[in-house]
mmCIF file of C-alpha atoms in Angstrom:
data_model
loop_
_atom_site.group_PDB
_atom_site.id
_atom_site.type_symbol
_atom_site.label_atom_id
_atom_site.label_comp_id
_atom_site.label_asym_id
_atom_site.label_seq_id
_atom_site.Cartn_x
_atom_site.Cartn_y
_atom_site.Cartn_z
ATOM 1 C CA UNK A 1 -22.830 -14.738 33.334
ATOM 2 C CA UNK A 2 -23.179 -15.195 37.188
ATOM 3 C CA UNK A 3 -25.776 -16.682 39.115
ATOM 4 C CA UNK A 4 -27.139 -16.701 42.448
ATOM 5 C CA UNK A 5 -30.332 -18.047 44.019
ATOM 6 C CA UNK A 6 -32.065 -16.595 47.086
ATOM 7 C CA UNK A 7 -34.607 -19.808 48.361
ATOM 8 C CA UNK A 8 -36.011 -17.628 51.365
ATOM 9 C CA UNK A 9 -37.279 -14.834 49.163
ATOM 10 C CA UNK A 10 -37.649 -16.743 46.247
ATOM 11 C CA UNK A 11 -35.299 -14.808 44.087
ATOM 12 C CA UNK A 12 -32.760 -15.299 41.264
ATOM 13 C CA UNK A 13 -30.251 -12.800 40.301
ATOM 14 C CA UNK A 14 -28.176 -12.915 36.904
ATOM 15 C CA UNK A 15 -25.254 -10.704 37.051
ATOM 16 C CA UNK A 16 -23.587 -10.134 33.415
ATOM 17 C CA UNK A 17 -20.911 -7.338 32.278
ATOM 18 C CA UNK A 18 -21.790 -5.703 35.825
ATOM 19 C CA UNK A 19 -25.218 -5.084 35.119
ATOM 20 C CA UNK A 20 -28.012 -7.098 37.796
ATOM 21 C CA UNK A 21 -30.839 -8.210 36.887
ATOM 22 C CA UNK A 22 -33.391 -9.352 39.878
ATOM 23 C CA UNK A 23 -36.271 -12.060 39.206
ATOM 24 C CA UNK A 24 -38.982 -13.243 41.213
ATOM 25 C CA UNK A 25 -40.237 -16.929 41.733
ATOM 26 C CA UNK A 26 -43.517 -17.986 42.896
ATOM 27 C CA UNK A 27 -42.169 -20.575 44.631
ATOM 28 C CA UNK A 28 -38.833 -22.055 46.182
ATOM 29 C CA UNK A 29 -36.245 -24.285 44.019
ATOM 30 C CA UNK A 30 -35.009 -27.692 45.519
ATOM 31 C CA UNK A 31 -31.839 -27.439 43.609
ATOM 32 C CA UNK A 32 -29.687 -30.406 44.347
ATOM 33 C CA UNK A 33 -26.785 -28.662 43.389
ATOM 34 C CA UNK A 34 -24.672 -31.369 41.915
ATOM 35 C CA UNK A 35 -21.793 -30.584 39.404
ATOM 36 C CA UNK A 36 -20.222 -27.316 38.066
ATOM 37 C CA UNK A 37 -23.050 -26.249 35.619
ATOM 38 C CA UNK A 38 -25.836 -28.478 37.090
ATOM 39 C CA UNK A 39 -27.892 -24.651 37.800
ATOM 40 C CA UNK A 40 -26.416 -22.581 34.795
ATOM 41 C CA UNK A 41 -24.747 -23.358 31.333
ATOM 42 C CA UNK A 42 -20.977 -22.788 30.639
ATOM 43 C CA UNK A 43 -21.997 -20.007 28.100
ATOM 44 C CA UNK A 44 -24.966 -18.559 30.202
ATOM 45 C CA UNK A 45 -27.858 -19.471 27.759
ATOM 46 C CA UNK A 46 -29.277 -22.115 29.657
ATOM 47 C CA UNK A 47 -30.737 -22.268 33.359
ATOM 48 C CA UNK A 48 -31.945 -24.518 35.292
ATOM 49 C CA UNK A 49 -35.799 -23.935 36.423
ATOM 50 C CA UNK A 50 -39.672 -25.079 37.381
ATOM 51 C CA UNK A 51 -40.731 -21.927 35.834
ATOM 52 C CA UNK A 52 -39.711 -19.341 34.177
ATOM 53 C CA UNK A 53 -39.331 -15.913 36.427
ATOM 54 C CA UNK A 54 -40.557 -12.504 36.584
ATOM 55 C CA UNK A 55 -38.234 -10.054 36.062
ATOM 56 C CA UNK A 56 -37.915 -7.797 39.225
ATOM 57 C CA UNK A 57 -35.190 -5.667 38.156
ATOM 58 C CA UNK A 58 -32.402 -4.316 35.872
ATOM 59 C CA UNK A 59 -31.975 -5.760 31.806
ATOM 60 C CA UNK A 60 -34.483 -9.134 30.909
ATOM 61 C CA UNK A 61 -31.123 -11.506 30.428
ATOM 62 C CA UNK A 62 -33.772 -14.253 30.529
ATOM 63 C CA UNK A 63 -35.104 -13.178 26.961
ATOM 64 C CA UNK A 64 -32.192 -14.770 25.202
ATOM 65 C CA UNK A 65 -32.176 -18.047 27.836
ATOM 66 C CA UNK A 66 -32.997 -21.293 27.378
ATOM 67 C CA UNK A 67 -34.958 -22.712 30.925
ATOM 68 C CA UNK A 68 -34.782 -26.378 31.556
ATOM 69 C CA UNK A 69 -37.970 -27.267 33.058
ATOM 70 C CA UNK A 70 -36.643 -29.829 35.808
ATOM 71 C CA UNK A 71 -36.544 -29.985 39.267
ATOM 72 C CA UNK A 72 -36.397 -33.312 40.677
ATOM 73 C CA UNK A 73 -33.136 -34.524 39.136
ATOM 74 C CA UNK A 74 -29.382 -33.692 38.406
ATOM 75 C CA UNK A 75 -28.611 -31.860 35.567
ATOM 76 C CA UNK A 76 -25.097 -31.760 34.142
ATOM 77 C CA UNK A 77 -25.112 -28.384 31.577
ATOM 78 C CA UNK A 78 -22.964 -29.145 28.699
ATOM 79 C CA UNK A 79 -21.827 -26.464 25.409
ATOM 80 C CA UNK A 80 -25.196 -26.833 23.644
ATOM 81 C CA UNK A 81 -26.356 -30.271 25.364
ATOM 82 C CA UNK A 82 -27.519 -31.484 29.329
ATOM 83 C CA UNK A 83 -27.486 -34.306 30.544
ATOM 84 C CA UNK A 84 -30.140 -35.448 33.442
ATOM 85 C CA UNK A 85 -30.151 -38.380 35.658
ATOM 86 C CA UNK A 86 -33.264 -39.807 36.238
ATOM 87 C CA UNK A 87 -31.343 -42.524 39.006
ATOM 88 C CA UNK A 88 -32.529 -45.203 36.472
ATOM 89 C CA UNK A 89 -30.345 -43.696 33.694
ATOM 90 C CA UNK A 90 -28.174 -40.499 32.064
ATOM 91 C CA UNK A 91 -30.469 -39.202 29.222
ATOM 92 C CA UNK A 92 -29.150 -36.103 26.745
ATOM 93 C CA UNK A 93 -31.040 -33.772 25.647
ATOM 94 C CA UNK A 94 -30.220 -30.757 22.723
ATOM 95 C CA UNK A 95 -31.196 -27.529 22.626
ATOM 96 C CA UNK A 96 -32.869 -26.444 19.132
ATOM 97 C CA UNK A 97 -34.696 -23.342 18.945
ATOM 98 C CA UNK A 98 -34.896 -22.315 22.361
ATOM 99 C CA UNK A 99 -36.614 -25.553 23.502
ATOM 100 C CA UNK A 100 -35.154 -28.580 24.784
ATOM 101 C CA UNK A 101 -35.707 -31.952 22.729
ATOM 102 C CA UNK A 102 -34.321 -35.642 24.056
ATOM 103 C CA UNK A 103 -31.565 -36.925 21.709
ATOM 104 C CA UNK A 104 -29.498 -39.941 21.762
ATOM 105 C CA UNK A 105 -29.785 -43.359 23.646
ATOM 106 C CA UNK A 106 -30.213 -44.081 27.652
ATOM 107 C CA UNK A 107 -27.306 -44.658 29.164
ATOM 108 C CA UNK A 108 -28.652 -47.353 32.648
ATOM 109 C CA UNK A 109 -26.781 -46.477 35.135
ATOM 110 C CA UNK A 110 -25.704 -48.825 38.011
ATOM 111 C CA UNK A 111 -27.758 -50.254 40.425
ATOM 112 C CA UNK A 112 -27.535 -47.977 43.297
ATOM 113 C CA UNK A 113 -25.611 -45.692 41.698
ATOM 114 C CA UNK A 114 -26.027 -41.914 40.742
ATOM 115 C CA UNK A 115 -23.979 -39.425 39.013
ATOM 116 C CA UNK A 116 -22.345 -36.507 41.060
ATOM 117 C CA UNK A 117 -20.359 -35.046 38.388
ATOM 118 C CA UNK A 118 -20.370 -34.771 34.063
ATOM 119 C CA UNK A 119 -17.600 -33.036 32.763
ATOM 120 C CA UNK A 120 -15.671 -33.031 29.377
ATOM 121 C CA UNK A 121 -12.296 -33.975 29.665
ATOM 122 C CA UNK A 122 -10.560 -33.529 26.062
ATOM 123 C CA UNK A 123 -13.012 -34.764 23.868
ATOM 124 C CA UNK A 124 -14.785 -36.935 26.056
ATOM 125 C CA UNK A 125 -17.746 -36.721 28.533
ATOM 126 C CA UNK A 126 -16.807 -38.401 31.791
ATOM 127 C CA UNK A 127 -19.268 -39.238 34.159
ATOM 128 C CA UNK A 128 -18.736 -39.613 38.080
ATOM 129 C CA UNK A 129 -20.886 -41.870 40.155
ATOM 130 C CA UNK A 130 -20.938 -42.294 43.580
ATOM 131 C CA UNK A 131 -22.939 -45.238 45.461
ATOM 132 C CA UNK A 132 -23.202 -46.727 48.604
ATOM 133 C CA UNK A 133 -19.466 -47.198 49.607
ATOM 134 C CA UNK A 134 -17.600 -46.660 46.311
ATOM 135 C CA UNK A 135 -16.959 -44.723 43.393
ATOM 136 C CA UNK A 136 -17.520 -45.695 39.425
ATOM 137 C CA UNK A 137 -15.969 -43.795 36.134
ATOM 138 C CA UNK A 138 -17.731 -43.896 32.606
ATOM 139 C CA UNK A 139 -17.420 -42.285 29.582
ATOM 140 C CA UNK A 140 -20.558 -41.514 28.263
ATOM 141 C CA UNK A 141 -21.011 -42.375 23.949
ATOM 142 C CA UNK A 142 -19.140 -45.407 24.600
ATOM 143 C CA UNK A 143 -21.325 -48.460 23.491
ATOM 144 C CA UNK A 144 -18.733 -51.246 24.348
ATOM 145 C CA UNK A 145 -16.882 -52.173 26.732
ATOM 146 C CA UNK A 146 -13.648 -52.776 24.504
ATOM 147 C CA UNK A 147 -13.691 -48.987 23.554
ATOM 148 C CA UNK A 148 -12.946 -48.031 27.208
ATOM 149 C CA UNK A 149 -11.439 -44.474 27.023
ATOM 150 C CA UNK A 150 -10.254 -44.158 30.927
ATOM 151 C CA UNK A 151 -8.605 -47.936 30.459
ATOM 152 C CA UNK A 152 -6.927 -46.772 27.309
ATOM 153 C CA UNK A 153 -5.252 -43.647 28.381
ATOM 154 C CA UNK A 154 -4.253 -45.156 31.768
ATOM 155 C CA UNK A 155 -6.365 -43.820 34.335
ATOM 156 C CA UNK A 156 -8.005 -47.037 35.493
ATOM 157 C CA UNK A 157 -4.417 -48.021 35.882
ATOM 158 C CA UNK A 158 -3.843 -45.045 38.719
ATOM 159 C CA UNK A 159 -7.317 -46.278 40.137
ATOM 160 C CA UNK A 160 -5.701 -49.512 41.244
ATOM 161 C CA UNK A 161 -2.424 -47.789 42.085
ATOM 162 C CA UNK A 162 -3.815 -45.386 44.406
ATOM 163 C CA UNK A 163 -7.637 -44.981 46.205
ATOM 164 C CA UNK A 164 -10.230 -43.997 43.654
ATOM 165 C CA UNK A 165 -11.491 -40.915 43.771
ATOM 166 C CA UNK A 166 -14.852 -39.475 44.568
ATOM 167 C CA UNK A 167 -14.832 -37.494 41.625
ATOM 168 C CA UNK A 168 -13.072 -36.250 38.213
ATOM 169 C CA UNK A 169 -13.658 -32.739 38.580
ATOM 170 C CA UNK A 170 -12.526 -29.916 35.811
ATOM 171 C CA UNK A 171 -13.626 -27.301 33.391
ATOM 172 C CA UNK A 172 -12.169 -26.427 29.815
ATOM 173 C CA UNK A 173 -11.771 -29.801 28.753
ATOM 174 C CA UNK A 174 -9.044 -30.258 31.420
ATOM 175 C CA UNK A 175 -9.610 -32.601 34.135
ATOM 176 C CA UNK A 176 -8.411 -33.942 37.431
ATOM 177 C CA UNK A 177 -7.890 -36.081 40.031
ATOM 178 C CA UNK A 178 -6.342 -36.312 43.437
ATOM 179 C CA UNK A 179 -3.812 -39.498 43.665
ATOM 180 C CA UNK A 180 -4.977 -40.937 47.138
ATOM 181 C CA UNK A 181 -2.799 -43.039 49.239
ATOM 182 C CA UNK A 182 -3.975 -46.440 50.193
ATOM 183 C CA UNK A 183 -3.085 -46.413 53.712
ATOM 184 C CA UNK A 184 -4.623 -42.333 54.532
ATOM 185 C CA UNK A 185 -7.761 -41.758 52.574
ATOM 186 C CA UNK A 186 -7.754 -38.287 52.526
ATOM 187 C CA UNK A 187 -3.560 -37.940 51.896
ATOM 188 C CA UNK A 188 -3.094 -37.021 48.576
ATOM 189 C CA UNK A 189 -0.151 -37.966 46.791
ATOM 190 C CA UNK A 190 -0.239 -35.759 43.350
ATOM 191 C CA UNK A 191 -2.640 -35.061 41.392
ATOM 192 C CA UNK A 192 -3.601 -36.548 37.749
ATOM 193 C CA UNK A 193 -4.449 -34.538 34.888
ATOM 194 C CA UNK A 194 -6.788 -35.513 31.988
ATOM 195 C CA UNK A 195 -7.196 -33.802 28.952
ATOM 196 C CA UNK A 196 -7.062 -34.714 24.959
ATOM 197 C CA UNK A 197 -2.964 -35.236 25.096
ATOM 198 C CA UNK A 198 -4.356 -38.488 27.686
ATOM 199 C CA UNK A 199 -3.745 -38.579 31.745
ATOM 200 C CA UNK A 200 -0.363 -37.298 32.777
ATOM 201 C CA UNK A 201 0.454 -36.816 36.763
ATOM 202 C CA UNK A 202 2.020 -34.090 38.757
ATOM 203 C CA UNK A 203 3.820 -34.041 42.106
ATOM 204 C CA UNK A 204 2.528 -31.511 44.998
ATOM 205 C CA UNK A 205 5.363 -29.264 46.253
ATOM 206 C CA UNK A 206 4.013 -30.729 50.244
ATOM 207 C CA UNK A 207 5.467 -33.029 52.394
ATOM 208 C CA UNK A 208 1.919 -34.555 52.580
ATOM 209 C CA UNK A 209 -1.307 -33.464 51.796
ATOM 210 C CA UNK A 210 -4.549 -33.388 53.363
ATOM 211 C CA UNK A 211 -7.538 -33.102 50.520
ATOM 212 C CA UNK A 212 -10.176 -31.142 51.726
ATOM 213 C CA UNK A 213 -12.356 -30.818 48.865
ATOM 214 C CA UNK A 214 -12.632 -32.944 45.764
ATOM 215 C CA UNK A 215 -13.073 -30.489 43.536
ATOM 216 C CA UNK A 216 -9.845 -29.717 41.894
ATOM 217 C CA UNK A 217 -9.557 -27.201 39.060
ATOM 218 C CA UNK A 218 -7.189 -26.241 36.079
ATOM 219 C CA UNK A 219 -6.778 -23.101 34.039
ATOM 220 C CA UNK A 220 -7.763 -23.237 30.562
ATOM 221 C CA UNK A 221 -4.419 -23.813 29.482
ATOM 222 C CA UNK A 222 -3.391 -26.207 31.822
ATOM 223 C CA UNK A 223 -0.742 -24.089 33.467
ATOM 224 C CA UNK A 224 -1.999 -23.398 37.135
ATOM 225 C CA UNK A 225 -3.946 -25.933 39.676
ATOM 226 C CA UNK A 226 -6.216 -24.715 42.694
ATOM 227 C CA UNK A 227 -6.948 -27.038 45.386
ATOM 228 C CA UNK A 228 -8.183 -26.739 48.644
ATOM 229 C CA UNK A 229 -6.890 -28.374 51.857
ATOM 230 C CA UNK A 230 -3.405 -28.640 53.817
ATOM 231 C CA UNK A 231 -0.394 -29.909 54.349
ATOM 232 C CA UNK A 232 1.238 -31.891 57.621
ATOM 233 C CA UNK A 233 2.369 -28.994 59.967
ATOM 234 C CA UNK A 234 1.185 -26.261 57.898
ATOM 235 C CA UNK A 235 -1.887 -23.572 58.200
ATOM 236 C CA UNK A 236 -5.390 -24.354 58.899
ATOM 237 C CA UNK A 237 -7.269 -26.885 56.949
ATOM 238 C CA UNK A 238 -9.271 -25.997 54.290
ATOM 239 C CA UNK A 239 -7.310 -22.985 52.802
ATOM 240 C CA UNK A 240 -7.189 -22.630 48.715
ATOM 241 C CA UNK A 241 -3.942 -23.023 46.609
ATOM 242 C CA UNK A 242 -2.898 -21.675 43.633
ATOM 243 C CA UNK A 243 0.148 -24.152 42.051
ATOM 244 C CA UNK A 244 2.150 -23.405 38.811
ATOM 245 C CA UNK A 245 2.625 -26.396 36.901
ATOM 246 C CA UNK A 246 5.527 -27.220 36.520
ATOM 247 C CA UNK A 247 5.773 -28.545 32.519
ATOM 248 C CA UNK A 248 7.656 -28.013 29.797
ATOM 249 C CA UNK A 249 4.300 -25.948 27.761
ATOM 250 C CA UNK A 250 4.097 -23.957 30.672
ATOM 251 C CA UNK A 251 7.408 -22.696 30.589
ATOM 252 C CA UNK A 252 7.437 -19.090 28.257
#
């Protein structure tokens, strides 16, 4: 499932095995457009919206979907689950029988401090928050501070080797991180990968290179890396890569 929002209109358009469908809102979104799957789910079933739309267009896909009725906060789609910050705290929420019911504890965030990224790395749910000047990392189910997942598999460790990140970005339960050099924020090192084997890190095949988006993104198998940005003397800035890892489970 793909989707696209039109705020001028207001429209919504759900494209899925190359049919369209077009739906009509009575009103514009303010989408905040934070995360991955802070608008739609990883499996498609679940959206975020005020209001449910009018279908415009093309097959009802919005029969079999779940709508989570928020607007004024992020939303961090999970399989089955979303999390929302409510910039007082990270609340999770189930989905049972089309509806969405609150489940779990409150998880207070920071003071100052608001999450601009939930992802599942292995089989933990990592939470990125950015505040004023700085970056924090959490992993969200933890209830003590002695059960520290990030400390445990060494990625905290990185964090003091090299400049912390703005984010832990990823998809498929593989995540990453650029490995930023003290001295050039932007220069990026290599880049750390976190998954349920624990953080390992990988060289870049540049001289030295210049991040230009913190979203960083591995395939499902862990075998190829895109990035965006460039490298001293090379093209423009900005311009996607597409890097084989070089490991031995990538190697068949």
């Amino acid at each position: 499932m793909i989707a696209a929002y039109d705020s001028h209109q207001p429209m919504l358009f759900l494209l899925r095995d190359e049919q369209l469908a077009t739906y009509r809102l009575s009103r514009s979104q303010p989408f905040t457009r934070a995360g991955l799957y802070s608008f739609l789910s990883p499996d498609g079933h679940g959206i975020k919206l005020s209001e449910k739309p009018v279908l415009v267009n093309g097959p009802d896909f919005m029969a079999d979907m779940s709508v989570f009725p928020d607007e004024r906060h992020n939303v961090f789609f999970m399989e089955g689950y979303v999390y929302v910050d409510d910039a007082s705290a990270i609340r999770k929420f189930v989905r049972t029988d089309g509806s969405w019911i609150k489940d779990g504890r409150e998880i207070k965030l920071p003071k100052d401090f608001s999450s601009t990224e939930i992802v599942r790395c292995g089989d933990h749910d990592v939470a990125s928050l950015v505040g004023v000047e700085t970056s924090r990392y959490m992993v969200l189910g933890e209830r003590s501070s002695q059960q520290d997942w990030l400390a445990q598999v060494g990625v905290r460790k990185l964090f003091r080797k090299f400049n912390e990140p703005f984010l832990i970005s990823g998809d498929y339960g593989v995540c990453a991180f650029p490995l930023l050099d003290h001295r050039r924020w932007h220069t990026t090192l290599g880049i750390a990968r976190l998954d349920r084997s624990g953080v390992r890190t990988f060289s870049l095949p540049y001289p030295e290179f210049e991040i230009a988006n913190d979203n960083l993104s591995f395939s499902k198998d862990g075998c190829y890396l895109m990035l965006q940005g460039t490298w001293l003397g090379g093209e423009a800035p900005g311009n996607t890569h597409l890097l084989a890892v070089q490991a031995p489970e990538c190697r068949r």
